[in-house]
CSV table of C-alpha atoms and ligand atoms in Angstrom, one decimal:
chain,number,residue,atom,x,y,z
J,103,UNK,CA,89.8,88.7,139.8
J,104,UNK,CA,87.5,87.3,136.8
J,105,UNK,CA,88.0,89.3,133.9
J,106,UNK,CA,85.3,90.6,131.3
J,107,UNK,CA,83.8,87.5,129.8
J,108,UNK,CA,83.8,88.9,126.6
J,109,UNK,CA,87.7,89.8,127.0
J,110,UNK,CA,87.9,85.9,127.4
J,111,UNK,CA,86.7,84.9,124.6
J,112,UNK,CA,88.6,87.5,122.7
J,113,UNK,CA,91.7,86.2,124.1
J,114,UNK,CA,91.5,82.5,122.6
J,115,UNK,CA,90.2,83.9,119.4
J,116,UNK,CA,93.2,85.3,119.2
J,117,UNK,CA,95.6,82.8,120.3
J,118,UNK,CA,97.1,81.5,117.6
J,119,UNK,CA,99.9,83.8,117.2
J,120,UNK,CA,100.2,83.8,120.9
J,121,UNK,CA,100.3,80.4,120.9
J,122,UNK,CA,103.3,80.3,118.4
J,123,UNK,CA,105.5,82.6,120.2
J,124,UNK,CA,105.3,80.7,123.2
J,125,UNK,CA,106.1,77.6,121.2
J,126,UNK,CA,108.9,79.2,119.4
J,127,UNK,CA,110.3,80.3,122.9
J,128,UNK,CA,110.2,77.3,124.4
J,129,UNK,CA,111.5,75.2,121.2
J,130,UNK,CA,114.2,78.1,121.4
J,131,UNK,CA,115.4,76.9,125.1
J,132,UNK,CA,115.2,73.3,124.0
J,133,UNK,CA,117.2,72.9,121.1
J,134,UNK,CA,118.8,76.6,120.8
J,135,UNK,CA,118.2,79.9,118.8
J,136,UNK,CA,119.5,79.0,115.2
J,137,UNK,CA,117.7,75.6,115.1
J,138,UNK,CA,114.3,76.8,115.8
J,139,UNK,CA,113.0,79.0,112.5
J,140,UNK,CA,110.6,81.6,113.6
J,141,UNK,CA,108.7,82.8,110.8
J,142,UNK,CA,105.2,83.6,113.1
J,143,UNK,CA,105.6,87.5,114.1
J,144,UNK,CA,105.6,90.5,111.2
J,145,UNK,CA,108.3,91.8,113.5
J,146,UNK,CA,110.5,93.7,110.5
J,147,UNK,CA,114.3,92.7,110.5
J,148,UNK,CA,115.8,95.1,108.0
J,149,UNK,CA,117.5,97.8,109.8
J,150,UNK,CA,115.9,101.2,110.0
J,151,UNK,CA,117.6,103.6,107.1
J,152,UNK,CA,120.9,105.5,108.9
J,153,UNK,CA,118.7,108.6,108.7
J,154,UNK,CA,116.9,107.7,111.7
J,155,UNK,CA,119.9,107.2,113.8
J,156,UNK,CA,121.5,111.0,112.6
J,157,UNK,CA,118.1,112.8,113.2
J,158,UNK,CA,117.7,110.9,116.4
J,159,UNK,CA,120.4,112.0,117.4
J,160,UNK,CA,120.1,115.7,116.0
J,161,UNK,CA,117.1,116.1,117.7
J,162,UNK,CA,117.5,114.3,121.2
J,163,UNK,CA,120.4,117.6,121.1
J,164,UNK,CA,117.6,120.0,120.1
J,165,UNK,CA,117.5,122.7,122.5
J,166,UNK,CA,113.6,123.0,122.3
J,167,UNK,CA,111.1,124.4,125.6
J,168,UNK,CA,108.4,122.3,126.6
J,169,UNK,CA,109.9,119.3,124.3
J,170,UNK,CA,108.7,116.3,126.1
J,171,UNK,CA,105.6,118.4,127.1
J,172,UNK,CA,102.1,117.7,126.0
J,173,UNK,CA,100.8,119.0,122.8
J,174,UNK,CA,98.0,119.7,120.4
J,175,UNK,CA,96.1,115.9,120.5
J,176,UNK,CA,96.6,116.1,116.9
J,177,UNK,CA,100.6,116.4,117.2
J,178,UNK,CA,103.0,118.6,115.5
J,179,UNK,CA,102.0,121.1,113.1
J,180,UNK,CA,105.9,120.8,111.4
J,181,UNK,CA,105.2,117.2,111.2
J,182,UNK,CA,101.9,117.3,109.9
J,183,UNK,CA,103.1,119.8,107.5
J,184,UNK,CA,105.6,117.8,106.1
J,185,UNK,CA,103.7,114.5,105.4
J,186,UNK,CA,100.8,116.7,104.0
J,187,UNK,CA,103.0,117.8,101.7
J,188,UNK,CA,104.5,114.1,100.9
J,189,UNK,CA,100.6,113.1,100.4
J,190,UNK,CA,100.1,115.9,98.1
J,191,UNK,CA,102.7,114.6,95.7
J,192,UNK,CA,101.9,110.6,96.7
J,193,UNK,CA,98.3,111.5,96.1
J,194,UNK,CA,97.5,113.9,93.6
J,195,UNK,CA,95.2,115.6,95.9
J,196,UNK,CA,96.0,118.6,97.8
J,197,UNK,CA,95.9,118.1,101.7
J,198,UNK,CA,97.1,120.7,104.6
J,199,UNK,CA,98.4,119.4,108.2
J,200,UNK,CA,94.9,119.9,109.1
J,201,UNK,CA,93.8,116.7,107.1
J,202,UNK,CA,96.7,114.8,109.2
J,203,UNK,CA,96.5,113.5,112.5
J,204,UNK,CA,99.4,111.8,114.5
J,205,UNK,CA,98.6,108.8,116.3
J,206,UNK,CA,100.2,105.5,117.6
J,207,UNK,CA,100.7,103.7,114.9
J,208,UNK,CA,98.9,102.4,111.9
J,209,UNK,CA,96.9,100.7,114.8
J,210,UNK,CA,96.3,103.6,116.9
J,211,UNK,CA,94.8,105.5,114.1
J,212,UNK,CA,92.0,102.6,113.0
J,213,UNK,CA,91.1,102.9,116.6
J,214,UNK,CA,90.7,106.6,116.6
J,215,UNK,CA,88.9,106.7,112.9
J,216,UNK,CA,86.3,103.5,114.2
J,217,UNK,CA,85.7,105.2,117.3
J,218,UNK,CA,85.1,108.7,115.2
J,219,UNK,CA,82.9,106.9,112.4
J,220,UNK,CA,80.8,104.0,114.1
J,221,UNK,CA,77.5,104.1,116.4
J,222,UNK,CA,77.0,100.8,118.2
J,223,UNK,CA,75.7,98.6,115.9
J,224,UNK,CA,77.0,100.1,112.8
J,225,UNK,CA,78.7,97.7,110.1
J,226,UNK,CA,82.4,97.4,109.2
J,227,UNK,CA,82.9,95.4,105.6
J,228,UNK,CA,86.4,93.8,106.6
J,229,UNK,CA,87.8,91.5,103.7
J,230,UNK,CA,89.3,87.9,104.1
J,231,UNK,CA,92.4,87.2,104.4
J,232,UNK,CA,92.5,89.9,107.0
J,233,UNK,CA,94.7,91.2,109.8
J,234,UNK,CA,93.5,89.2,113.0
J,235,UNK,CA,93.1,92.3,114.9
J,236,UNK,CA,90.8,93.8,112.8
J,237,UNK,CA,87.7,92.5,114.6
J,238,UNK,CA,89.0,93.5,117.8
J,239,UNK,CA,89.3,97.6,116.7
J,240,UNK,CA,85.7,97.2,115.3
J,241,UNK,CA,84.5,95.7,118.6
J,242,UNK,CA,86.5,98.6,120.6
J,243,UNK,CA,84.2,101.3,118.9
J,244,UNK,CA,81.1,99.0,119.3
J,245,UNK,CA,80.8,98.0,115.7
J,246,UNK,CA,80.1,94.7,114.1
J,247,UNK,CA,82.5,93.2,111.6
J,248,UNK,CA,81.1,91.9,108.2
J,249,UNK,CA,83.6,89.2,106.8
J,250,UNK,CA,83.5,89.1,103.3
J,251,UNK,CA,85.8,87.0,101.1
J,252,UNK,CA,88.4,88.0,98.1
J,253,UNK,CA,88.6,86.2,95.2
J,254,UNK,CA,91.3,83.3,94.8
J,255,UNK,CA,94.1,85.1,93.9
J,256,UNK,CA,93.0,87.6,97.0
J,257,UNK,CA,91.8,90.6,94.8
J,258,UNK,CA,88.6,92.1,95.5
J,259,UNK,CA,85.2,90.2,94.9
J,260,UNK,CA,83.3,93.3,94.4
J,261,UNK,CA,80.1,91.6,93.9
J,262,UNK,CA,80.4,90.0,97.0
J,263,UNK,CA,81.2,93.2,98.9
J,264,UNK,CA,77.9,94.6,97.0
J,265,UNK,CA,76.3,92.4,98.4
J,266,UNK,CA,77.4,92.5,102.1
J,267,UNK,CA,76.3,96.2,102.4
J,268,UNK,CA,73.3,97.0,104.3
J,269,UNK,CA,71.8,100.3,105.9
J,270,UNK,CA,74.0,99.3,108.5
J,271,UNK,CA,77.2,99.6,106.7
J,272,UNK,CA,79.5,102.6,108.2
J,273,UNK,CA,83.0,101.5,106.6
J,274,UNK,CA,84.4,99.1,104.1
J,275,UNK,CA,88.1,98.7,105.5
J,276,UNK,CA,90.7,97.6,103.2
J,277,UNK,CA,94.2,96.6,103.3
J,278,UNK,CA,97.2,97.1,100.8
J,279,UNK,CA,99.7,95.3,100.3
J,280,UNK,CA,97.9,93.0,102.1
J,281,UNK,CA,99.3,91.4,105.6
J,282,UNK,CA,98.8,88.3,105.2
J,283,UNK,CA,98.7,87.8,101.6
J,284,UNK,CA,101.1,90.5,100.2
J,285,UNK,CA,97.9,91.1,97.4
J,286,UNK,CA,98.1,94.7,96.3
J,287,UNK,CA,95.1,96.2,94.8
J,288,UNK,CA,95.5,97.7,91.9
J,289,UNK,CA,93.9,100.7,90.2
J,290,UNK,CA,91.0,99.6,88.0
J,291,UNK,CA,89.8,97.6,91.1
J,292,UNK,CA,90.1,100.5,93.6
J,293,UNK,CA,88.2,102.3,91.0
J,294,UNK,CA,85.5,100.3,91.1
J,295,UNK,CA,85.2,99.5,94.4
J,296,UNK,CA,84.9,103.8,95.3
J,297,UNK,CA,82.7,103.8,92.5
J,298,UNK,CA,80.2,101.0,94.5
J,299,UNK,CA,80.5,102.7,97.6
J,300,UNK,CA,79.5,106.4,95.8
J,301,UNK,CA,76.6,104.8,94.4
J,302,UNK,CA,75.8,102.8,98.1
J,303,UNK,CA,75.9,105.7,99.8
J,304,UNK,CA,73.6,107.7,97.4
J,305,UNK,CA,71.0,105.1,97.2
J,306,UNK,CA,70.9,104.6,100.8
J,307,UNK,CA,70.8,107.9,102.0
J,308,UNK,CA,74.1,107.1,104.2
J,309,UNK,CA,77.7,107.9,103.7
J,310,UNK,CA,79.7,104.8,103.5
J,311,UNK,CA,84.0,105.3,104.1
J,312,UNK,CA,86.3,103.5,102.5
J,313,UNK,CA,89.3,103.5,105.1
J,314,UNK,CA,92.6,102.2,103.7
J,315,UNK,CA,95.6,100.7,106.1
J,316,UNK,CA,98.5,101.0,104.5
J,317,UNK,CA,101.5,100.8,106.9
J,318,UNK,CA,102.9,98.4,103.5
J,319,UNK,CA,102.9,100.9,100.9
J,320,UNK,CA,106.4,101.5,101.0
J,321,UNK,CA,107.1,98.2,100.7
J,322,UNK,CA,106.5,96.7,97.1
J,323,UNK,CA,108.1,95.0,94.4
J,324,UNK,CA,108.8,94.5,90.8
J,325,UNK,CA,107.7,98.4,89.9
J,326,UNK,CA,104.2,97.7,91.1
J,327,UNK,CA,102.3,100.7,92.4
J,328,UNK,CA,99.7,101.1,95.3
J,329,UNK,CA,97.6,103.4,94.0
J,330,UNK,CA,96.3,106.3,96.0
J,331,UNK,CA,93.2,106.0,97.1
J,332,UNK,CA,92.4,109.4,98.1
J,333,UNK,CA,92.0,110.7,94.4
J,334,UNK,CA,89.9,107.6,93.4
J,335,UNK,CA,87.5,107.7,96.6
J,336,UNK,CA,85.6,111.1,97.7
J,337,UNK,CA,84.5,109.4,101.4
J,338,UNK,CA,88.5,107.7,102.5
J,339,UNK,CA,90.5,108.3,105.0
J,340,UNK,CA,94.3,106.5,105.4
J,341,UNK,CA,95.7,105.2,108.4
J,342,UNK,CA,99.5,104.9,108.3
J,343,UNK,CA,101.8,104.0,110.1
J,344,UNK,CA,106.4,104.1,110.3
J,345,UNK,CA,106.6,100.7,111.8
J,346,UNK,CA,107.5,98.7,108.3
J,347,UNK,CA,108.5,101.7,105.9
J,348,UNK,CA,110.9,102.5,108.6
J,349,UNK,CA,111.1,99.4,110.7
J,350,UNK,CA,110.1,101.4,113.4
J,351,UNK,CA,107.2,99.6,115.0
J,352,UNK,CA,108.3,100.0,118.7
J,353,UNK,CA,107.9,104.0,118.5
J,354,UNK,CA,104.3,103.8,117.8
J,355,UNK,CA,104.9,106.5,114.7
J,356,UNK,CA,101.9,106.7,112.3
J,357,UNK,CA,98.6,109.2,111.1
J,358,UNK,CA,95.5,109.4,110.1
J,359,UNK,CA,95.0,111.0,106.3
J,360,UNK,CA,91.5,112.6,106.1
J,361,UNK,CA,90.6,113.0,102.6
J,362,UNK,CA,90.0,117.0,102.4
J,363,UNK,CA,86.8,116.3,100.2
J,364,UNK,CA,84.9,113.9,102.5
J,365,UNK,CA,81.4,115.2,103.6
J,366,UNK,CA,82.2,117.2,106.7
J,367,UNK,CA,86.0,116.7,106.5
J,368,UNK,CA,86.1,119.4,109.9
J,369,UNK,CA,83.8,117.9,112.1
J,370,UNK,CA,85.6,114.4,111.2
J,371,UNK,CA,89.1,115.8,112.2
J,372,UNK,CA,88.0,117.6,114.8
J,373,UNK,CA,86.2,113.9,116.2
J,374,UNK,CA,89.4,112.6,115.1
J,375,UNK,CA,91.6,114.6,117.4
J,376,UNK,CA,89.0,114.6,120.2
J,377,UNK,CA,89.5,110.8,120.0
J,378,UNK,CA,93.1,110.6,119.8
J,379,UNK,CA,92.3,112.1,123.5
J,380,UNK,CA,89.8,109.9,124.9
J,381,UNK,CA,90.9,106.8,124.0
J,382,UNK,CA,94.1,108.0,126.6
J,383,UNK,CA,96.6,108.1,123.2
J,384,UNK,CA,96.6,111.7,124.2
J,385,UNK,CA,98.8,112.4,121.3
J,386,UNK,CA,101.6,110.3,119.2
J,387,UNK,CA,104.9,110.4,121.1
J,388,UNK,CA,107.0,113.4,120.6
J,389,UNK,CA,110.3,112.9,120.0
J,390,UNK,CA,110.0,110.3,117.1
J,391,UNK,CA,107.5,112.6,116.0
J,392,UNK,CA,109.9,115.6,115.5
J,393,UNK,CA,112.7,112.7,113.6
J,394,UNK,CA,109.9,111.7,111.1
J,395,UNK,CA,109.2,114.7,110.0
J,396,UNK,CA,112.3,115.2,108.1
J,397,UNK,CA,111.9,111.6,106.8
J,398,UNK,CA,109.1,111.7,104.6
J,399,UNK,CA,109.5,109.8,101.6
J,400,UNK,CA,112.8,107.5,103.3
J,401,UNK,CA,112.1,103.9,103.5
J,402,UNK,CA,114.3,101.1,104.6
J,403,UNK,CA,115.9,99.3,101.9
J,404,UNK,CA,113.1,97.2,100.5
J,405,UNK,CA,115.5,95.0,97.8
J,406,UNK,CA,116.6,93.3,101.0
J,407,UNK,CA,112.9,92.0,101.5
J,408,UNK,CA,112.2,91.2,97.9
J,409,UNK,CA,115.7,88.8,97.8
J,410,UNK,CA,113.8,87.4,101.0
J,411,UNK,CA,110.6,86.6,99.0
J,412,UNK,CA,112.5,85.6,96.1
J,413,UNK,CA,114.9,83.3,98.3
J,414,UNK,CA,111.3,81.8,99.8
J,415,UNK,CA,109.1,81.6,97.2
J,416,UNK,CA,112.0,79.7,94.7
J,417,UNK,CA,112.4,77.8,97.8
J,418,UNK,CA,108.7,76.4,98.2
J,419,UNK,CA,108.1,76.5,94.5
J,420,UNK,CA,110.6,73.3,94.3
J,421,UNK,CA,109.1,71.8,97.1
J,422,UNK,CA,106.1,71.8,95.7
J,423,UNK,CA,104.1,74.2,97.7
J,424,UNK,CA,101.4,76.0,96.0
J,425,UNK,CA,101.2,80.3,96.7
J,426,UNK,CA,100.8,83.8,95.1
J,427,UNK,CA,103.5,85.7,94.6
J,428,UNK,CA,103.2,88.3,97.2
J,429,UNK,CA,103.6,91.6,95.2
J,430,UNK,CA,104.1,93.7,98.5
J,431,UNK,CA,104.5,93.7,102.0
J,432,UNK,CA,106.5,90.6,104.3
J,433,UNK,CA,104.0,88.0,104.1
J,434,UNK,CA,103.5,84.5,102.2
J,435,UNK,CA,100.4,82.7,102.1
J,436,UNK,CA,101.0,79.5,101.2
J,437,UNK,CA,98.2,76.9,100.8
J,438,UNK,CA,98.4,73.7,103.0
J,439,UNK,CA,98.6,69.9,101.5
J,440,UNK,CA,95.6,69.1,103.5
J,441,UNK,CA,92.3,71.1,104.2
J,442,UNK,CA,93.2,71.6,108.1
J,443,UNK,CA,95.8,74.2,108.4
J,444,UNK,CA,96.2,74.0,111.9
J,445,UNK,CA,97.6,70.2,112.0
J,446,UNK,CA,99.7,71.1,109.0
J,447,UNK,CA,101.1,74.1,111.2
J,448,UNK,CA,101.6,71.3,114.0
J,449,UNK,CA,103.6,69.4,111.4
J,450,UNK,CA,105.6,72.4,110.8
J,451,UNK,CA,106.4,72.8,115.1
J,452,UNK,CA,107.6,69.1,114.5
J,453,UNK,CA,110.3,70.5,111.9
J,454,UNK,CA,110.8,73.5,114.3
J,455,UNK,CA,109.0,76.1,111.8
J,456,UNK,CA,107.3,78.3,113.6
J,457,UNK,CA,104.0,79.5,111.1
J,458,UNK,CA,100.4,80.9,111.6
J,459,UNK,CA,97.3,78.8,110.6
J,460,UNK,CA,95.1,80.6,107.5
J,461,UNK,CA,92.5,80.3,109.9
J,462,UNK,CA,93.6,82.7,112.4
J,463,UNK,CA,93.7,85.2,109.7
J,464,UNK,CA,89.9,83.8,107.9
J,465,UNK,CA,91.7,82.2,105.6
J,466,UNK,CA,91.5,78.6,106.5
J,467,UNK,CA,93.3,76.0,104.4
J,468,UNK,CA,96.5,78.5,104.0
J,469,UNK,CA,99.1,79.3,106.4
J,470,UNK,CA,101.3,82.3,106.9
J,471,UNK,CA,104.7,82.7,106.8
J,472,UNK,CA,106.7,85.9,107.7
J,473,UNK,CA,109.5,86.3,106.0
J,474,UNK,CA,111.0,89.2,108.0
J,475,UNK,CA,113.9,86.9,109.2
J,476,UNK,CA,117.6,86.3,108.5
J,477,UNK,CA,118.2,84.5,105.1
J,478,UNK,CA,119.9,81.8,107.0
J,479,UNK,CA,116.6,81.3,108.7
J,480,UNK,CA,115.2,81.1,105.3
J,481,UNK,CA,117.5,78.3,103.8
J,482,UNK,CA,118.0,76.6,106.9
J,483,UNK,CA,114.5,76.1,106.8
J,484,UNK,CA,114.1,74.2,103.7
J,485,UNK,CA,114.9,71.1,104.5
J,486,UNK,CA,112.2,71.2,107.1
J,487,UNK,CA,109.3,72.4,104.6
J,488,UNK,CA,110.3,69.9,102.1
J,489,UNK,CA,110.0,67.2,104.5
J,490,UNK,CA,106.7,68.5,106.2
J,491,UNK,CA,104.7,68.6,102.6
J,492,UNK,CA,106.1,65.2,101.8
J,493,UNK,CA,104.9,63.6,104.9
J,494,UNK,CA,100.9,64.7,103.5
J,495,UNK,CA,102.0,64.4,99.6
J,496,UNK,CA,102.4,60.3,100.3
Z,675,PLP,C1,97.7,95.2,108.3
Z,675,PLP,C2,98.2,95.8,109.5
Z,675,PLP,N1,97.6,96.9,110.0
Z,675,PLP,C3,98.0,97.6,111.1
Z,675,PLP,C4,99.1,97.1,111.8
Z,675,PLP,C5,99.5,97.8,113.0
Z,675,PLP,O1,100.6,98.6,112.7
Z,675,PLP,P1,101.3,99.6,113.8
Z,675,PLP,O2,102.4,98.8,114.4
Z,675,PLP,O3,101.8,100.7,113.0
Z,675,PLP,O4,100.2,99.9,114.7
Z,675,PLP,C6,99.8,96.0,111.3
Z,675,PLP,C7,100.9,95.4,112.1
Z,675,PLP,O5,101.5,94.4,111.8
Z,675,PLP,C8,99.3,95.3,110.2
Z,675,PLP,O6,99.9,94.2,109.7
């Protein structure tokens, strides 16, 4: 049966990850498990926070009617309560379980909120460095995606995202901490960028939203903060996710924030939830929902992933690889010896290191390492780096 042409094309775009899994499984069954270091998948390795387990458990014994029944699209109003309230205090803005929205993970709820916000044609600003499945969400709600670039050191080139938007522009969609480049972006910048899309939207007649994905903000380091960005931006809306705060990403846990002061907040939750339907999530799942609920404000133990950034980026700083120090989330974007990041990847298969080419993410001339793995994996690795950046330093 031919498949959708378009679906085609989408699926070599987005090979490259695919391409290193099936690598790394096949490297795996040639020279075994531990010699094969697999840094290519932001699969998270820490161990979900014993809390989990106990309310798992508490409620799988819940004597409860209708508990694996359908429910309101939006999910659980318990639930919902309860990570209103965490919001209120994580905000500084006052939300009810009205402005939340259960979905299926972080992804789930960009699908929902492009599907809610775009017409076909309408323009989403998506910046570079950028999660490869960005472009394929925007497509799903029939939108185009506007690439625009960060600055160097990845934080936001607002006079190039000025300049990107048109009458066209629905939604600048930011991400932080940032997969791949573990930027966070801090408060002055946030700042300006709501204050640019206030004044865009009043000089072109046309509400632009600023829609945060954040299924990272748990997970930061040295003291930094993400700051909220429903107190700095009237039009915003966060999508959210379980999968890394909790290591949870098989339960497909996460929500939709709908900032309480965006223009027509009930006609965009209302859309929201009708969504949620249609696009056959129907709601979030139901059991995890009723565990999260009393696990707002739990995360997994992030020290163990900053000793893995630490143990990583001393690593490659000896080497001689060049990076920023990611501030938050599991990633490392490390800039290649030579400008084509793919054939240094390829020299990294040769040393059995399993990474993702910059370009995959729009960020040629970098590549990606996750660094959700074993330490061993880490320091076994080493040797193999060293001798990969050597063979283009020469
Ligand atoms: C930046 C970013 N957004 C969204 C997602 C999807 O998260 P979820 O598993 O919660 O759907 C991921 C997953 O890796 C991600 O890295």
């Amino acid at each position: 049966m031919a498949i959708s042409a378009k679906i085609q094309g989408f699926m070599s775009q987005s090979s490259w990850i695919r391409k290193m899994f099936e690598e790394g499984d096949n490297l795996k069954k040639q020279y075994g498990k531990d010699s094969v270091f697999d840094f290519s998948l932001g699969n998270p390795n820490v161990e979900p926070p014993p809390k989990v387990k106990e309310l798992l458990r508490r409620v799988a014994d819940d004597i409860v009617p209708n508990k694996h029944g359908y429910m309101p699209n939006a999910g659980y109003t318990e639930t919902r309560e309860a990570i209103a309230a965490y919001l209120t205090g994580a905000q500084g803005v006052s939300l009810s379980y009205k402005h939340v929205i259960m979905t299926c993970g972080a992804g789930g709820a960009l699908n929902v909120i492009l599907k809610v916000l775009l017409d076909p044609g309408d323009e989403v600003i998506v910046l570079a460095p950028f999660f490869v499945e960005y472009r394929f969400y925007v497509d799903n709600a029939g939108g185009i995606t506007r690439i625009v670039k960060t600055n160097d050191d990845f934080s936001l080139d607002l006079n190039a995202i000025e300049k990107a938007i048109t009458e066209k522009t629905k939604v600048v969609l930011i991400n932080s901490p940032n997969n791949p480049t573990g930027k966070v972006y801090d408060e002055a910048s946030i700042k300006a960028l709501a204050a640019l899309l206030s004044e865009k939207s009043k000089t072109g007649g046309k509400d632009i939203c600023l829609v945060s994905d954040e299924p990272y903000s748990d997970i930061v380091y040295d003291d930094i903060k993400v700051p909220g960005i429903l107190a700095a931006c009237k039009n915003s809306i966060i999508a959210s996710s379980y999968s890394k705060s909790l290591s949870l990403p098989g339960e497909r846990i996460g929500y939709l924030a709908i900032n309480p002061a965006i223009s027509d907040a009930g006609t965009v939750i209302d859309a929201a939830i009708l969504c949620n339907r249609i696009l056959g999530f129907v709601n979030a799942p139901a059991l995890i929902q009723r565990v999260i609920a009393g696990l707002q404000g739990v995360r997994v133990d992030v020290e163990e992933y900053r000793r893995k950034r630490d143990l990583l980026c001393d690593g490659l700083a000896a080497a001689g690889y060049r990076f920023n120090k990611p501030e938050g989330a599991f990633y490392l974007f490390v800039k290649t010896p030579i400008e084509d990041d793919v054939s240094f990847v390829k020299a990294l298969v040769k040393e059995r290191i399993l990474t993702v080419p910059g370009s995959g993410f729009g960020g040629p001339g970098y590549f990606r390492i996750a660094y959700c793995v074993d330490d061993a994996t880490i320091v076994n690795a080493m040797d193999g780096f060293r001798k990969a950046l050597r063979e283009f330093s020469q």
